PDB file of C-alpha atoms in Angstrom:
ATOM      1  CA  UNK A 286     119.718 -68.988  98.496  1.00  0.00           C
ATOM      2  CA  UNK A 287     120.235 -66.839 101.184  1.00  0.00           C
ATOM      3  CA  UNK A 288     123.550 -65.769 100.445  1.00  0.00           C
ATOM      4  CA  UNK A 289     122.249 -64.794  96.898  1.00  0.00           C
ATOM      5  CA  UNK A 290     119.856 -62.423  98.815  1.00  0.00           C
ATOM      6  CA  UNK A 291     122.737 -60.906 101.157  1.00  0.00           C
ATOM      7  CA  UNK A 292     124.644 -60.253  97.684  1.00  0.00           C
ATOM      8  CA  UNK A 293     121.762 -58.882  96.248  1.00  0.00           C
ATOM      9  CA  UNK A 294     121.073 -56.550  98.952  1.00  0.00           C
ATOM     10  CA  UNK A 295     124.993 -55.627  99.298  1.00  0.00           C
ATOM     11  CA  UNK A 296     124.814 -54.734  95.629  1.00  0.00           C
ATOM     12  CA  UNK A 297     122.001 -52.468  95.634  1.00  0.00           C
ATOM     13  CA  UNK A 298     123.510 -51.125  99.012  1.00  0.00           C
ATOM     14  CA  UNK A 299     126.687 -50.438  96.608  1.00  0.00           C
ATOM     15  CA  UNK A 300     124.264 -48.607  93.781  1.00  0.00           C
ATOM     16  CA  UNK A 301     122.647 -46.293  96.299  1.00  0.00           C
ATOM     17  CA  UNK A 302     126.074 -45.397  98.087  1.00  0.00           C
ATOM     18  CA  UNK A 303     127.253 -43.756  94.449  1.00  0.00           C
ATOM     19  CA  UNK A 304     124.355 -42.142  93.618  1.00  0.00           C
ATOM     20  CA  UNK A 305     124.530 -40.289  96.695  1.00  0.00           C
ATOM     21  CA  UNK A 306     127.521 -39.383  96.131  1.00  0.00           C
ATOM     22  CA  UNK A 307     126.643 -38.356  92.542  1.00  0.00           C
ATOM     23  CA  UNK A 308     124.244 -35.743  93.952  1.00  0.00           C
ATOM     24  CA  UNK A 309     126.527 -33.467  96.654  1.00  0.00           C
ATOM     25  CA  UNK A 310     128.314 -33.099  93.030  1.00  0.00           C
ATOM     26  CA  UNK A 311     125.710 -31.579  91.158  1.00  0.00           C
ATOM     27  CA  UNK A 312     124.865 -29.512  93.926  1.00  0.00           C
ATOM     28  CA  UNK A 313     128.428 -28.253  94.334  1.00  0.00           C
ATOM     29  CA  UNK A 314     128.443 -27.532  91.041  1.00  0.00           C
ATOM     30  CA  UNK A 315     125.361 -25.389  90.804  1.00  0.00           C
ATOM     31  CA  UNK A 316     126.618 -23.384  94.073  1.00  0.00           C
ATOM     32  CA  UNK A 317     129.553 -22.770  91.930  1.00  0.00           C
ATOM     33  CA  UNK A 318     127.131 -21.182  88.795  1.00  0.00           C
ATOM     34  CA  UNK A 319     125.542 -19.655  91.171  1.00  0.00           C
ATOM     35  CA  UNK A 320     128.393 -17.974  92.740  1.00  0.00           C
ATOM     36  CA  UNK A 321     130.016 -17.227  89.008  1.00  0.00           C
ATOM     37  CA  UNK A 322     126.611 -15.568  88.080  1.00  0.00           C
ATOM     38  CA  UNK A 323     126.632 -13.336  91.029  1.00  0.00           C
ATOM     39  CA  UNK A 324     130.271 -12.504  90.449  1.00  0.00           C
ATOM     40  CA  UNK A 325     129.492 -11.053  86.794  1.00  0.00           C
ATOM     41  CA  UNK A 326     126.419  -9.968  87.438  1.00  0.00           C
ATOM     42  CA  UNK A 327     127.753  -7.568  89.937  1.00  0.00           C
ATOM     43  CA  UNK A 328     130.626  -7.350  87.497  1.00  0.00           C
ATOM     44  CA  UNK A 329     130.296  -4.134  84.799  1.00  0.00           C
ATOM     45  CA  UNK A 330     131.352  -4.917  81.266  1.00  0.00           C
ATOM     46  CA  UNK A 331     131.043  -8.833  82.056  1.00  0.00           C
ATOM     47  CA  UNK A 332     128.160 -10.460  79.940  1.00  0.00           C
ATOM     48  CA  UNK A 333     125.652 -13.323  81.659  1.00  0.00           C
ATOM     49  CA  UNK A 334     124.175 -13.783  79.296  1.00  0.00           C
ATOM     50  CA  UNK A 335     122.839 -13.027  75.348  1.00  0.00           C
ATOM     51  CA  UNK A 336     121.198  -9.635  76.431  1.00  0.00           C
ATOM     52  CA  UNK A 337     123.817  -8.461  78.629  1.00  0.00           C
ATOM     53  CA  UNK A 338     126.438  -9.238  75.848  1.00  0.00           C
ATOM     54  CA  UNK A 339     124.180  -6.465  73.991  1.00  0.00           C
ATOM     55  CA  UNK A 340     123.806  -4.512  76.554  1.00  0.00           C
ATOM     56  CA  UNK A 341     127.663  -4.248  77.189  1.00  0.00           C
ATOM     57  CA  UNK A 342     128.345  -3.620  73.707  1.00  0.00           C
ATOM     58  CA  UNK A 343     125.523  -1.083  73.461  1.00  0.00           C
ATOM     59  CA  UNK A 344     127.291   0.472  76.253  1.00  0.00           C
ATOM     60  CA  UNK A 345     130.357  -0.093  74.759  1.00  0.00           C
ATOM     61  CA  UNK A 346     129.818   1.816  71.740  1.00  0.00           C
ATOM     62  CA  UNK A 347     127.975   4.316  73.364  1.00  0.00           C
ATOM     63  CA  UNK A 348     131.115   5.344  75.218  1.00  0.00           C
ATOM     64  CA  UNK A 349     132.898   5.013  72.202  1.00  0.00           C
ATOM     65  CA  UNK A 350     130.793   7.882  71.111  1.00  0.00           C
ATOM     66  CA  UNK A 351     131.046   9.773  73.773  1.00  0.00           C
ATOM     67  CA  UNK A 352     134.963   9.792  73.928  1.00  0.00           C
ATOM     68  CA  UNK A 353     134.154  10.366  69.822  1.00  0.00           C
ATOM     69  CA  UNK A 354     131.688  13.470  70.635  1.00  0.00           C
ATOM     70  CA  UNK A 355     134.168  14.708  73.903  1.00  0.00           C
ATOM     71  CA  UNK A 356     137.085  14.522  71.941  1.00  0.00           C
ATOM     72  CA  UNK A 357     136.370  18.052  69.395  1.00  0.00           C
ATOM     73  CA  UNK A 358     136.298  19.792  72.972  1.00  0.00           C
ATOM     74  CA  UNK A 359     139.391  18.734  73.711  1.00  0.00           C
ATOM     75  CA  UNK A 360     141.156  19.982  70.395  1.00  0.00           C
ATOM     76  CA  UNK A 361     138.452  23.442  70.993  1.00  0.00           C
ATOM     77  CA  UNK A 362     140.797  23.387  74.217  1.00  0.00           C
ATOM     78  CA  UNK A 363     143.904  23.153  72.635  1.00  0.00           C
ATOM     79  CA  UNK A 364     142.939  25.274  70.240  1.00  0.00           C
ATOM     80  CA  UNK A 365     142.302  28.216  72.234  1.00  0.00           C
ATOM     81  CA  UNK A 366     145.432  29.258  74.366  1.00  0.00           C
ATOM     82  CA  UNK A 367     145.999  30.607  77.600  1.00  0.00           C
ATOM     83  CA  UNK A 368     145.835  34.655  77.384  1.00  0.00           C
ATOM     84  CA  UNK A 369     149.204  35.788  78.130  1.00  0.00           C
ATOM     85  CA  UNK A 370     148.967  38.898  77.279  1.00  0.00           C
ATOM     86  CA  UNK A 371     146.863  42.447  76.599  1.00  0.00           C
ATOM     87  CA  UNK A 372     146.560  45.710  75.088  1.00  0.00           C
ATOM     88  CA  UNK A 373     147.207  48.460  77.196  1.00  0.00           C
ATOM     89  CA  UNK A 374     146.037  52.090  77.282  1.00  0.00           C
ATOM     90  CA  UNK A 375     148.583  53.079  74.471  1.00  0.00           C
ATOM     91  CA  UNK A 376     147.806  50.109  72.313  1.00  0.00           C
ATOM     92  CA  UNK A 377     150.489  48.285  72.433  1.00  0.00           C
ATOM     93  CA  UNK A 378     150.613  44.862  73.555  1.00  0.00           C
ATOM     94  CA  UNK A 379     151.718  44.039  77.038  1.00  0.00           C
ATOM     95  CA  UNK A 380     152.409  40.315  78.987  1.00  0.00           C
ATOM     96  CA  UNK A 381     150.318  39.712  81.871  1.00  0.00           C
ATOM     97  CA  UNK A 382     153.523  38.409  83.344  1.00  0.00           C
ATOM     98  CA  UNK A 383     156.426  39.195  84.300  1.00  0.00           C
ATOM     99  CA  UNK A 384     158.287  36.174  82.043  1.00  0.00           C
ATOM    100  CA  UNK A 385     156.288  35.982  79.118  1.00  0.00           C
ATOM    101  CA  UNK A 386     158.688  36.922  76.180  1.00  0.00           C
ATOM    102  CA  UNK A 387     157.834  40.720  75.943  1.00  0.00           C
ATOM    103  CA  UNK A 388     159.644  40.860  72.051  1.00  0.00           C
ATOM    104  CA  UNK A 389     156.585  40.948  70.413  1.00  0.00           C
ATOM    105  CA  UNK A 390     154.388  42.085  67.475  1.00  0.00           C
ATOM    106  CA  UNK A 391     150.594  42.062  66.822  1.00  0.00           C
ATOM    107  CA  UNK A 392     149.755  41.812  62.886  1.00  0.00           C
ATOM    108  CA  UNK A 393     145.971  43.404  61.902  1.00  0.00           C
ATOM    109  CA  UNK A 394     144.738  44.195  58.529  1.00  0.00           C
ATOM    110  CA  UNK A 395     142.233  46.473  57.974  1.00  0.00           C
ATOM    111  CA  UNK A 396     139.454  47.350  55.416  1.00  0.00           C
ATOM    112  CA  UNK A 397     138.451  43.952  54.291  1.00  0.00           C
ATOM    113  CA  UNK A 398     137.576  41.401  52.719  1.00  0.00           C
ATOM    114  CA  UNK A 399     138.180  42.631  49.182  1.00  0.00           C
ATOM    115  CA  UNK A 400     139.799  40.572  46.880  1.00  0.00           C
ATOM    116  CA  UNK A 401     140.691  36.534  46.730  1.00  0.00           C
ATOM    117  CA  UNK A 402     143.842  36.258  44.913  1.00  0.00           C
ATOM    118  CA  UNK A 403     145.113  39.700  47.493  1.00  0.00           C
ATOM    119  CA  UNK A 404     143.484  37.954  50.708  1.00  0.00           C
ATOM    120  CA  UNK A 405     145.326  34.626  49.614  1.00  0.00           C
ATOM    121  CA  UNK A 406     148.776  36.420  49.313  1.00  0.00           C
ATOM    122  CA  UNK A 407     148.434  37.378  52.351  1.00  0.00           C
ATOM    123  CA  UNK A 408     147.208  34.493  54.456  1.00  0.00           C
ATOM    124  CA  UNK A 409     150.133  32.214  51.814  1.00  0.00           C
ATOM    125  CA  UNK A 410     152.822  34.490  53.392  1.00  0.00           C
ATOM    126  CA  UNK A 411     151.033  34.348  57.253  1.00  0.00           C
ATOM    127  CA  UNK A 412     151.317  30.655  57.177  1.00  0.00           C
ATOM    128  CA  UNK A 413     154.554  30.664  55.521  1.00  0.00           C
ATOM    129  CA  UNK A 414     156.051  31.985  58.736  1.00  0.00           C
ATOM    130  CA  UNK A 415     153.683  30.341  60.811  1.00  0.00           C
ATOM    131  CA  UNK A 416     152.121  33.730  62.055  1.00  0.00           C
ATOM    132  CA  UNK A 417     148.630  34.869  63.192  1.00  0.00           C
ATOM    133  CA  UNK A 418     146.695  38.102  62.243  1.00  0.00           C
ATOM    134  CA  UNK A 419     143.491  40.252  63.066  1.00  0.00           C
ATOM    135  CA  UNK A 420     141.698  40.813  59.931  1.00  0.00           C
ATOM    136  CA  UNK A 421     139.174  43.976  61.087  1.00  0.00           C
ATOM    137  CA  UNK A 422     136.757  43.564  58.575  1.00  0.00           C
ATOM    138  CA  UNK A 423     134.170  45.873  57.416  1.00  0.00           C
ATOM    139  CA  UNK A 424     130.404  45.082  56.851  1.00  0.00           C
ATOM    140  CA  UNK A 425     129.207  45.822  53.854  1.00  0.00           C
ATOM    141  CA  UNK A 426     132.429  44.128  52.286  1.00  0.00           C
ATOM    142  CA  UNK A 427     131.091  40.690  53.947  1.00  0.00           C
ATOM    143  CA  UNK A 428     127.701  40.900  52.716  1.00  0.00           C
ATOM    144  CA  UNK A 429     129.005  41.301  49.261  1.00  0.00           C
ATOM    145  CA  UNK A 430     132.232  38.826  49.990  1.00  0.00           C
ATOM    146  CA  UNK A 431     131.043  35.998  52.576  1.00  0.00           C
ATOM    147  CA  UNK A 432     133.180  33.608  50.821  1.00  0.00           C
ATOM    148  CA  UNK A 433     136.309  35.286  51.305  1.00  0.00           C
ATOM    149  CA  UNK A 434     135.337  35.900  55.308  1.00  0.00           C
ATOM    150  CA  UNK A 435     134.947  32.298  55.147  1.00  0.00           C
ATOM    151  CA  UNK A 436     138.290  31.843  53.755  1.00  0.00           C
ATOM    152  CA  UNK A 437     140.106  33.930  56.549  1.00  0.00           C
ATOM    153  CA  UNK A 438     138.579  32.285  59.237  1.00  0.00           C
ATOM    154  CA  UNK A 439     139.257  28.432  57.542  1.00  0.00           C
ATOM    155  CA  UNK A 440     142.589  29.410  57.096  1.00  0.00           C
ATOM    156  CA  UNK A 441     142.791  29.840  60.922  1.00  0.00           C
ATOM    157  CA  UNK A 442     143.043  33.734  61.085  1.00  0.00           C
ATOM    158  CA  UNK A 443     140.933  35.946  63.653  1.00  0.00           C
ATOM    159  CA  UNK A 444     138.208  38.407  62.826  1.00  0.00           C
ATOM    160  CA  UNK A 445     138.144  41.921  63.862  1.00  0.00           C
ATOM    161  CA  UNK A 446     135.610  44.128  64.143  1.00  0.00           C
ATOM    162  CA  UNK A 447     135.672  47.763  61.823  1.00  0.00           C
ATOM    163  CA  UNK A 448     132.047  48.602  61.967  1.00  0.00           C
ATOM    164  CA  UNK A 449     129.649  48.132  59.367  1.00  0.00           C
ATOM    165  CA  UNK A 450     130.306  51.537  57.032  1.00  0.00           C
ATOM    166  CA  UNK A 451     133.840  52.545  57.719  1.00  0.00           C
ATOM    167  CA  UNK A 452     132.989  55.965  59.046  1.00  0.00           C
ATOM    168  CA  UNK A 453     133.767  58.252  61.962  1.00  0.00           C
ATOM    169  CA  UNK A 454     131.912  56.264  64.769  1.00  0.00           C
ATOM    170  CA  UNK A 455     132.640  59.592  67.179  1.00  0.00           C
ATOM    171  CA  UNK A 456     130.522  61.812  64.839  1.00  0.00           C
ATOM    172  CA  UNK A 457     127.408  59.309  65.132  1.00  0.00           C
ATOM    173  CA  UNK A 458     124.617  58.863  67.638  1.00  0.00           C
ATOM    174  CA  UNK A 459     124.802  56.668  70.162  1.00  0.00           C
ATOM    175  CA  UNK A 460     121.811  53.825  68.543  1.00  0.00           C
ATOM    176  CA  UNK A 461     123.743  54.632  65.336  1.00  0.00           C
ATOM    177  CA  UNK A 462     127.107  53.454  66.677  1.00  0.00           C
ATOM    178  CA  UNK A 463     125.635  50.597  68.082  1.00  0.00           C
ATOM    179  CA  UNK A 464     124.121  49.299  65.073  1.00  0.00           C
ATOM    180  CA  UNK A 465     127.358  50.082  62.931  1.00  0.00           C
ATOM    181  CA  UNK A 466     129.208  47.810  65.572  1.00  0.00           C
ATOM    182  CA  UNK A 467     126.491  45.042  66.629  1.00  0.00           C
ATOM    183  CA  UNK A 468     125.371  44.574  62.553  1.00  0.00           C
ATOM    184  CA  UNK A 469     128.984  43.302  61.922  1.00  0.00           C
ATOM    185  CA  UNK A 470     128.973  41.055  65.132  1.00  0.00           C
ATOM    186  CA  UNK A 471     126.193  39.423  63.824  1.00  0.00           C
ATOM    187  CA  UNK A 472     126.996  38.884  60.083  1.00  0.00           C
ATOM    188  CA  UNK A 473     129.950  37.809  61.247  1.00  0.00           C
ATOM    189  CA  UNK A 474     128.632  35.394  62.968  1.00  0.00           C
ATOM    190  CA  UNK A 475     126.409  34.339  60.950  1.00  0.00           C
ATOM    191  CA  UNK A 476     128.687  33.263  58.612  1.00  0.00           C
ATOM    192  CA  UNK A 477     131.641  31.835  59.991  1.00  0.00           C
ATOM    193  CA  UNK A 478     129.304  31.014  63.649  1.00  0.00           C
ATOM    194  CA  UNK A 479     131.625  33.071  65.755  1.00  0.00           C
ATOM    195  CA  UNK A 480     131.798  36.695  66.708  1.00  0.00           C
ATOM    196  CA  UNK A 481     134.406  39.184  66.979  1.00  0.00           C
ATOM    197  CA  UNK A 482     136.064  39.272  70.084  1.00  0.00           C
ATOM    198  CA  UNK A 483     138.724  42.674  68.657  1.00  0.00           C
ATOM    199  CA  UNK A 484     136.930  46.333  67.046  1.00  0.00           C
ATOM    200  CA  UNK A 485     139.280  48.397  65.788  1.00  0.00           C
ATOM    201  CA  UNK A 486     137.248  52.349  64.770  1.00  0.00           C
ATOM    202  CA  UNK A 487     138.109  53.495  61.153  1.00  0.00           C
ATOM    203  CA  UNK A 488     140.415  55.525  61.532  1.00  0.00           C
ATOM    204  CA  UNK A 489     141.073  55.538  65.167  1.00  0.00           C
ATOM    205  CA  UNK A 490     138.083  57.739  66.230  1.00  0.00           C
ATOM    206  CA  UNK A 491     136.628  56.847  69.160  1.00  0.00           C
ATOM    207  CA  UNK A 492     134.650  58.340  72.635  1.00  0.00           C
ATOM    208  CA  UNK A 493     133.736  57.037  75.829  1.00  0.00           C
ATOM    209  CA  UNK A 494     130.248  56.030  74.486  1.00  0.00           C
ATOM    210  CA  UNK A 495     132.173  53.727  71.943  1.00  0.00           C
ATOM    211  CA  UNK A 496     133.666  52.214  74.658  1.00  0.00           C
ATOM    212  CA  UNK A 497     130.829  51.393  76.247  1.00  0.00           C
ATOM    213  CA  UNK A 498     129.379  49.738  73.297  1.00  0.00           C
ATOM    214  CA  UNK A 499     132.386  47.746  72.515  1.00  0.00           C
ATOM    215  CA  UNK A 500     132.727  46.536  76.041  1.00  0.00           C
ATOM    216  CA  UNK A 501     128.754  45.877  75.899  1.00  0.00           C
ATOM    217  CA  UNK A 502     129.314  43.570  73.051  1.00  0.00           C
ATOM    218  CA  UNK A 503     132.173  41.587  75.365  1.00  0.00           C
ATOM    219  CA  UNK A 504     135.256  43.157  72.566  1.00  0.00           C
ATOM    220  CA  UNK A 505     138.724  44.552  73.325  1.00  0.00           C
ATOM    221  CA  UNK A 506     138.865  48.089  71.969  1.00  0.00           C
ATOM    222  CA  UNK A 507     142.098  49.041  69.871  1.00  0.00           C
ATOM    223  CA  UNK A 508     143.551  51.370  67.588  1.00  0.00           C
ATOM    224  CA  UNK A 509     147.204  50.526  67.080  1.00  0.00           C
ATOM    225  CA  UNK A 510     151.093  51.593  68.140  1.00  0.00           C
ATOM    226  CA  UNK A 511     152.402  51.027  65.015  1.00  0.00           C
ATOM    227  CA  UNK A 512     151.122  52.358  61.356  1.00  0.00           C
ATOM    228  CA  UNK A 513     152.688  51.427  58.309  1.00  0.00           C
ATOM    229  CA  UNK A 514     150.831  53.975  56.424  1.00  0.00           C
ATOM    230  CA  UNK A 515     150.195  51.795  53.164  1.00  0.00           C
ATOM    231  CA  UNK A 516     147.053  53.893  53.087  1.00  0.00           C
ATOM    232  CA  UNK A 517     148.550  56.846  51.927  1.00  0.00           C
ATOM    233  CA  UNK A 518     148.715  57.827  48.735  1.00  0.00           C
ATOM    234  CA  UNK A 519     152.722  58.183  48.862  1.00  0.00           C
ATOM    235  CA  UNK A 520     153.225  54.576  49.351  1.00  0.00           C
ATOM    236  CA  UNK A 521     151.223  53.463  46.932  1.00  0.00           C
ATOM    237  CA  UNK A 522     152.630  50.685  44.949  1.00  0.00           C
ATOM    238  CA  UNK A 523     156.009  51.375  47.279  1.00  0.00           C
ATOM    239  CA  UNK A 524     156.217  47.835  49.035  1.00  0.00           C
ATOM    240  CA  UNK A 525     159.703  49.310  49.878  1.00  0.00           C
ATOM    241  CA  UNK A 526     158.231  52.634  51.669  1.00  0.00           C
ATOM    242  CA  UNK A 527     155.621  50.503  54.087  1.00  0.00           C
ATOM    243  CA  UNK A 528     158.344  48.075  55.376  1.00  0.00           C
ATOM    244  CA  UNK A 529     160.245  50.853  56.360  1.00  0.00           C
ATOM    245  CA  UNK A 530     157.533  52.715  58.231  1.00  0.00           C
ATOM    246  CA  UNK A 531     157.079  49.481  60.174  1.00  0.00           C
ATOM    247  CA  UNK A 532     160.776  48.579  60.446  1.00  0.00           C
ATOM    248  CA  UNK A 533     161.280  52.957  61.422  1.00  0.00           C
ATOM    249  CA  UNK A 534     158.790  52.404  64.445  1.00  0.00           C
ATOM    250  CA  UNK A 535     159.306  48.835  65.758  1.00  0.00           C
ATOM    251  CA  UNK A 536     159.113  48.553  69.404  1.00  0.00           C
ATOM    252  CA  UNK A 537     158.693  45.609  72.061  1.00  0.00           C
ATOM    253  CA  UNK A 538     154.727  44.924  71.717  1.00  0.00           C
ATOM    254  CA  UNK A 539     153.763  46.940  68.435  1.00  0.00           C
ATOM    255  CA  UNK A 540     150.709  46.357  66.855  1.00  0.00           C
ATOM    256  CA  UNK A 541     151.066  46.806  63.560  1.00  0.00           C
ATOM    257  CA  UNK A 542     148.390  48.451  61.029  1.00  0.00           C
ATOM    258  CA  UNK A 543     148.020  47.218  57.591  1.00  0.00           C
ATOM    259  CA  UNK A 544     145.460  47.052  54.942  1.00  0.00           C
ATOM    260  CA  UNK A 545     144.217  44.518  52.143  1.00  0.00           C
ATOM    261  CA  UNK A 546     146.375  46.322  49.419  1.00  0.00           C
ATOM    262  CA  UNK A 547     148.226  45.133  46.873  1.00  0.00           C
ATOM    263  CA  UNK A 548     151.867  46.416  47.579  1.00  0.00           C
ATOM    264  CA  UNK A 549     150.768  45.543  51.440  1.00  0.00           C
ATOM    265  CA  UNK A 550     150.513  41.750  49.893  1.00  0.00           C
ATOM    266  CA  UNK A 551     153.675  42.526  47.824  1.00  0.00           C
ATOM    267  CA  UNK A 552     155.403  43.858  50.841  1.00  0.00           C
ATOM    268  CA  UNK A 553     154.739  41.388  53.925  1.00  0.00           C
ATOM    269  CA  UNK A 554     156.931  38.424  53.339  1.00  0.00           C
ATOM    270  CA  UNK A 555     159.759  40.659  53.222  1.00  0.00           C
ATOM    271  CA  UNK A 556     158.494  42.244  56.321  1.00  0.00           C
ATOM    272  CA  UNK A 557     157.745  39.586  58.323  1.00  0.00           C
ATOM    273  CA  UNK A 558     161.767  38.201  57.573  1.00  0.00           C
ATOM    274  CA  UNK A 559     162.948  41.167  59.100  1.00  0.00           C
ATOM    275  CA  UNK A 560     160.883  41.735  61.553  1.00  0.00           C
ATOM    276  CA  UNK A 561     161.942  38.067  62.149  1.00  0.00           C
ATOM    277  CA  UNK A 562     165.481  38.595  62.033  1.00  0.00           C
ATOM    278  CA  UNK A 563     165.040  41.521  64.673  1.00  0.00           C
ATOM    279  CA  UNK A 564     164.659  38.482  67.142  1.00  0.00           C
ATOM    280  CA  UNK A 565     160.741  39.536  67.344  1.00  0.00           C
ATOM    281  CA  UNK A 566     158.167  36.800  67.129  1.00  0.00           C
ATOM    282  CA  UNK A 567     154.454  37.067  66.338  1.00  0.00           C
ATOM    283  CA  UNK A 568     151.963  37.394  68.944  1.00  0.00           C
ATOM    284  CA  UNK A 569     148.845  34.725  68.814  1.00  0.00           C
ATOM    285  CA  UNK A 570     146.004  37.388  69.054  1.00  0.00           C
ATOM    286  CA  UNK A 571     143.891  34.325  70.597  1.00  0.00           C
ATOM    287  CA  UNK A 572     146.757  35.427  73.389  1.00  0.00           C
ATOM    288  CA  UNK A 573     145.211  38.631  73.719  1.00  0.00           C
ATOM    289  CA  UNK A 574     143.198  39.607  76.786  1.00  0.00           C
ATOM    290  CA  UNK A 575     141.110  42.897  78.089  1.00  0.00           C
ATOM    291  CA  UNK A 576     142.923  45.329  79.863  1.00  0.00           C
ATOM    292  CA  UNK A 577     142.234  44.827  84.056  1.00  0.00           C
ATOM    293  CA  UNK A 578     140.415  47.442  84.847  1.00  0.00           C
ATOM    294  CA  UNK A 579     142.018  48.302  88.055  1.00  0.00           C
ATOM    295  CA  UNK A 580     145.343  48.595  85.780  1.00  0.00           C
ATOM    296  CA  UNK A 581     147.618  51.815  86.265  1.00  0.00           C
ATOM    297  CA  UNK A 582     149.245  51.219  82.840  1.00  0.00           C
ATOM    298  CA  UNK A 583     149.160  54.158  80.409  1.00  0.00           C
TER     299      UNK A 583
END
């Protein structure tokens, strides 16, 4: 009998023993939770539990976004180069330094926009050689053609600046000047949602208080080094005759006036392959900065 008891008690002596031991167990294994859950809660990106999983991936996408929403800044960035060069006081165009390739020419058109299937000659042939222009528009031609403003600037082209009439800025007022210049900024703007950074004065006329208000309205004032003279009446419908007044005066730097006429359209691809084959190359007007105003150039 009383070895039954000692077995008893040995047995339950036995059953105790292990469930102590059962217990450091589950206690080492909720140190360890504990110690996981710190680790990702002080972890970013790691999920505890079901509303830090949404959380992450709230945060998740929301940087997705961001990069999404950062990333048209980046192309704006690479869209817009480095200015490498300017137009000096003779109007021709001049690199800031010493290494830039000097053998250049600046392409403007003048007068526009007039007509579609003319404009898209023009900007076929500009892409066809992979070449930027300044399109100095005029106005009271965008009012009546905002479509084919539209166009230029889609197409990847710059906007000029030629006032609002097309007449002699030098014989107007000073608030009448202004308003022929500032009108355009803001149509301009308007419709494409950028504004001229070049003004160009019909037909070259200019004074010191047209300076002013073209440096007021943050623009880079030119007239040009180079005329082709498609404007005159002896050239007309002489594609011929207008690359040769370009070819007869091509220098390092020209800048080049043209117009939106029809033997100007008939006459540029030509132009541009010979020009071309001159060893010239065509100058990004995005390129194009002011003139320093402590500059001695003439």
């Amino acid at each position: 009998m009383l070895n039954k008891k000692v077995l008893l008690i040995a047995a339950c002596c036995i059953i105790l023993a292990s469930c102590g031991s059962v217990r450091p167990s589950a206690n080492s294994e909720a140190a360890n939770a504990g110690q996981t859950m710190s680790t990702e809660t002080n972890s970013p990106g790691i999920p505890v539990n079901g509303q830090a999983l949404d959380d992450a991936t709230d945060g998740s996408s929301n940087a997705s976004a961001g990069a999404e929403e950062a990333s048209p800044d980046s192309s704006d960035a690479e869209a817009s180069p480095e200015y490498k060069y300017h137009i000096n006081k003779a109007y021709n165009v001049v690199p800031n330094e010493e290494d830039t390739e000097k053998k250049v020419v600046l392409l403007t058109f003048d007068d526009g926009p007039k007509e579609k299937d003319m404009l898209e000659g023009l900007l076929d042939t500009l892409d066809k050689y992979e070449a930027k222009a300044i399109f100095f528009v005029n106005g009271y031609r965008v009012k009546k053609n905002p479509d084919l403003l539209k166009l230029i600037h889609d197409r990847g082209q710059i906007i000029g600046n030629h006032s609002w009439d097309h007449i002699d800025l030098k014989k107007e007022s000073a608030d009448s000047a202004r308003k022929q210049i500032e009108d355009v900024q803001n149509i301009v703007e308007e419709t494409v949602g950028e504004r001229p950074r070049f003004f160009r004065p019909p037909f070259g006329s200019g004074n010191d208080t047209l300076h002013g208000i073209v440096k007021d309205n943050e623009m880079i004032y030119m007239t040009w080094s180079n005329g082709s003279l498609d404007w005159d009446a002896k050239f007309k419908n002489k594609p011929e005759g207008v690359i040769q007044n370009v070819m007869d005066q091509l220098h390092p730097g020209s800048n080049i006036l043209m117009h939106e006429l029809p033997w100007t359209e008939e006459a540029l691809d030509e132009l541009l392959m010979k020009i071309q084959a001159e060893g010239y190359s065509f100058v990004d007007p995005r390129t194009i900065s002011a003139l320093p105003e402590d500059s001695t150039e003439s």
